Amino acid sequence: QITIMAGIVTTSLIANTPQSSATVMDGTTSETSTFKPGETISIADAKKRFKLAMNDVDELLENYAEVSKGGGDNVRRYLGTVGVKSRMYGIGKVIKALRDEADDIIEFTEAANEFEAYLFQAEGAAYQSLFVEHSSAKGTPETFLAMAKKDVLQMRKFMGELATQLNI
């Protein structure tokens, strides 16, 4: 639809095609509920949330080509850094709640730090993919999304180490 008002042309696209299921997250389940200020999460709920977060990351990796077609924000949705529907949302709080449950607090802390670093790197690369075409940075959205995928792979590796420490 094109509208012309006072010499200004505006367009709005109306798409009747449904999004691929790989690009749409289901926020209707109770597992995606957000944290409430001042409340702590129970150990049982934190373990459940952590497992569900690993599932979200696995789904992202399995469908990365499809998900990344939706751009950096779509990847960031899975990482829990855009919106609150991903079970990755608030994952730092979940990991903090589980710290005392680890077999080895030092190994757990190191894995948690690495996980967090790769999460931030993946999020940053996905975010940069949104603006690289309009900046002086070298690269394309696709190269930044490819970097983000490499970081997500490393992030998932450290999630596995955390799960081992927690016996889940």
Coordinates of C-alpha atoms in Angstrom, one line a residue:
Q1 CA 0.0 0.0 0.0
I2 CA 1.4 3.4 -1.0
T3 CA 0.1 6.6 0.6
I4 CA 1.0 10.1 -0.7
M5 CA 0.4 13.0 1.8
A6 CA 1.7 16.5 1.3
G7 CA 4.2 15.3 -1.2
I8 CA 5.6 12.6 1.1
V9 CA 5.4 9.0 -0.1
T10 CA 5.0 6.4 2.6
T11 CA 4.7 2.7 2.0
S12 CA 3.4 -0.1 4.2
L13 CA 3.8 -3.7 3.3
I14 CA 1.1 -6.1 4.1
A15 CA 2.2 -9.7 4.0
N16 CA -0.3 -12.4 4.0
T17 CA 2.2 -15.2 4.1
P18 CA 2.8 -16.8 7.5
Q19 CA 6.2 -16.9 9.0
S20 CA 8.1 -20.2 9.1
S21 CA 7.7 -22.0 12.4
A22 CA 11.4 -21.9 12.8
T23 CA 11.3 -18.1 13.0
V24 CA 8.4 -17.8 15.5
M25 CA 8.9 -18.5 19.2
D26 CA 5.9 -19.8 21.2
G27 CA 5.5 -17.4 24.1
T28 CA 2.3 -18.9 25.3
T29 CA 3.8 -21.6 27.5
S30 CA 4.3 -21.1 31.2
E31 CA 8.1 -21.8 30.9
T32 CA 8.5 -18.4 29.2
S33 CA 7.0 -16.4 32.0
T34 CA 9.3 -13.5 33.1
F35 CA 11.0 -13.0 36.4
K36 CA 9.3 -10.8 38.9
P37 CA 11.4 -8.1 40.6
G38 CA 12.6 -9.1 44.1
E39 CA 11.7 -12.7 43.7
T40 CA 14.2 -15.5 43.5
I41 CA 13.8 -18.6 41.4
S42 CA 13.8 -22.0 43.0
I43 CA 16.5 -24.5 42.3
A44 CA 13.9 -26.9 40.6
D45 CA 12.6 -24.0 38.5
A46 CA 16.1 -22.8 37.6
K47 CA 17.1 -26.3 36.4
K48 CA 13.9 -26.6 34.4
R49 CA 14.5 -23.2 32.9
F50 CA 18.1 -24.0 32.1
K51 CA 17.1 -27.2 30.2
L52 CA 14.5 -25.3 28.3
A53 CA 17.1 -22.6 27.4
M54 CA 19.4 -25.3 26.1
N55 CA 16.4 -26.5 23.9
D56 CA 16.0 -23.0 22.6
V57 CA 19.6 -22.8 21.7
D58 CA 19.5 -26.2 20.1
E59 CA 16.5 -25.1 18.0
L60 CA 18.3 -21.9 17.0
L61 CA 21.3 -23.9 15.8
E62 CA 19.2 -26.5 14.0
N63 CA 17.3 -23.8 12.2
Y64 CA 20.0 -21.1 12.0
A65 CA 19.8 -20.6 8.2
E66 CA 16.0 -20.1 8.4
V67 CA 16.1 -18.0 11.6
S68 CA 18.9 -15.7 10.4
K69 CA 16.9 -14.9 7.2
G70 CA 14.8 -12.8 9.6
G71 CA 17.8 -10.8 10.5
G72 CA 19.8 -10.1 13.6
D73 CA 16.9 -9.4 15.8
N74 CA 15.4 -12.8 15.1
V75 CA 18.7 -14.4 16.2
R76 CA 18.7 -12.1 19.3
R77 CA 15.1 -13.3 20.2
Y78 CA 16.4 -16.8 20.6
L79 CA 19.3 -15.5 22.6
G80 CA 16.9 -13.8 25.0
T81 CA 18.2 -10.4 24.4
V82 CA 15.2 -9.1 22.4
G83 CA 11.8 -9.6 24.0
V84 CA 11.0 -12.0 26.8
K85 CA 9.6 -15.0 25.0
S86 CA 12.8 -17.0 24.8
R87 CA 13.7 -19.3 27.7
M88 CA 17.2 -17.8 27.4
Y89 CA 15.7 -14.5 28.7
G90 CA 17.2 -13.9 32.2
I91 CA 19.6 -16.9 31.8
G92 CA 22.2 -15.0 34.0
K93 CA 19.8 -15.1 36.9
V94 CA 19.1 -18.8 36.3
I95 CA 22.8 -19.6 36.3
K96 CA 23.4 -17.5 39.4
A97 CA 20.7 -19.4 41.2
L98 CA 22.3 -22.7 40.3
R99 CA 25.8 -21.8 41.3
D100 CA 25.7 -23.5 44.7
E101 CA 24.3 -26.7 43.1
A102 CA 27.5 -27.3 41.0
D103 CA 29.8 -30.2 41.6
D104 CA 32.9 -27.9 41.4
I105 CA 32.2 -24.2 41.9
I106 CA 35.4 -23.2 40.2
E107 CA 34.7 -25.2 37.0
F108 CA 31.1 -24.0 37.1
T109 CA 32.2 -20.4 37.4
E110 CA 34.7 -20.6 34.6
A111 CA 32.2 -22.3 32.3
A112 CA 29.6 -19.7 33.3
N113 CA 32.0 -16.9 32.5
E114 CA 32.8 -18.4 29.1
F115 CA 29.1 -19.0 28.4
E116 CA 28.3 -15.4 29.2
A117 CA 31.2 -14.1 27.1
Y118 CA 30.0 -16.0 24.0
L119 CA 26.4 -15.0 24.6
F120 CA 27.5 -11.3 24.6
Q121 CA 29.6 -11.9 21.5
A122 CA 26.8 -13.6 19.6
E123 CA 24.4 -10.9 20.6
G124 CA 26.8 -8.2 19.6
A125 CA 27.5 -9.8 16.2
A126 CA 23.7 -10.3 15.6
Y127 CA 23.1 -6.7 16.6
Q128 CA 25.9 -5.4 14.3
S129 CA 24.4 -7.3 11.4
L130 CA 21.5 -4.9 11.5
F131 CA 23.6 -1.8 10.9
V132 CA 26.7 -3.0 9.0
E133 CA 25.4 -1.9 5.7
H134 CA 25.0 1.7 7.0
S135 CA 28.3 2.0 8.8
S136 CA 31.9 2.2 8.0
A137 CA 32.4 -1.3 9.3
K138 CA 33.6 -3.9 6.8
G139 CA 31.4 -6.9 6.2
T140 CA 27.8 -7.8 5.4
P141 CA 24.9 -8.8 7.5
E142 CA 25.6 -12.4 6.5
T143 CA 29.2 -12.3 7.7
F144 CA 28.1 -10.9 11.1
L145 CA 25.4 -13.5 11.4
A146 CA 27.9 -16.2 10.5
M147 CA 30.1 -14.9 13.4
A148 CA 27.1 -14.9 15.7
K149 CA 26.5 -18.6 14.8
K150 CA 30.1 -19.5 15.7
D151 CA 29.7 -17.8 19.0
V152 CA 26.3 -19.6 19.6
L153 CA 28.1 -22.9 19.0
Q154 CA 30.7 -22.1 21.6
M155 CA 28.0 -20.8 24.0
R156 CA 26.1 -24.1 23.6
K157 CA 29.3 -26.0 24.4
F158 CA 29.7 -24.2 27.7
M159 CA 26.0 -24.7 28.4
G160 CA 26.8 -28.4 28.2
E161 CA 29.6 -28.0 30.6
L162 CA 27.3 -26.2 33.0
A163 CA 24.7 -28.9 32.7
T164 CA 27.4 -31.6 33.5
Q165 CA 28.4 -29.6 36.6
L166 CA 24.7 -29.5 37.6
N167 CA 24.1 -33.2 36.8
I168 CA 21.3 -32.4 34.4

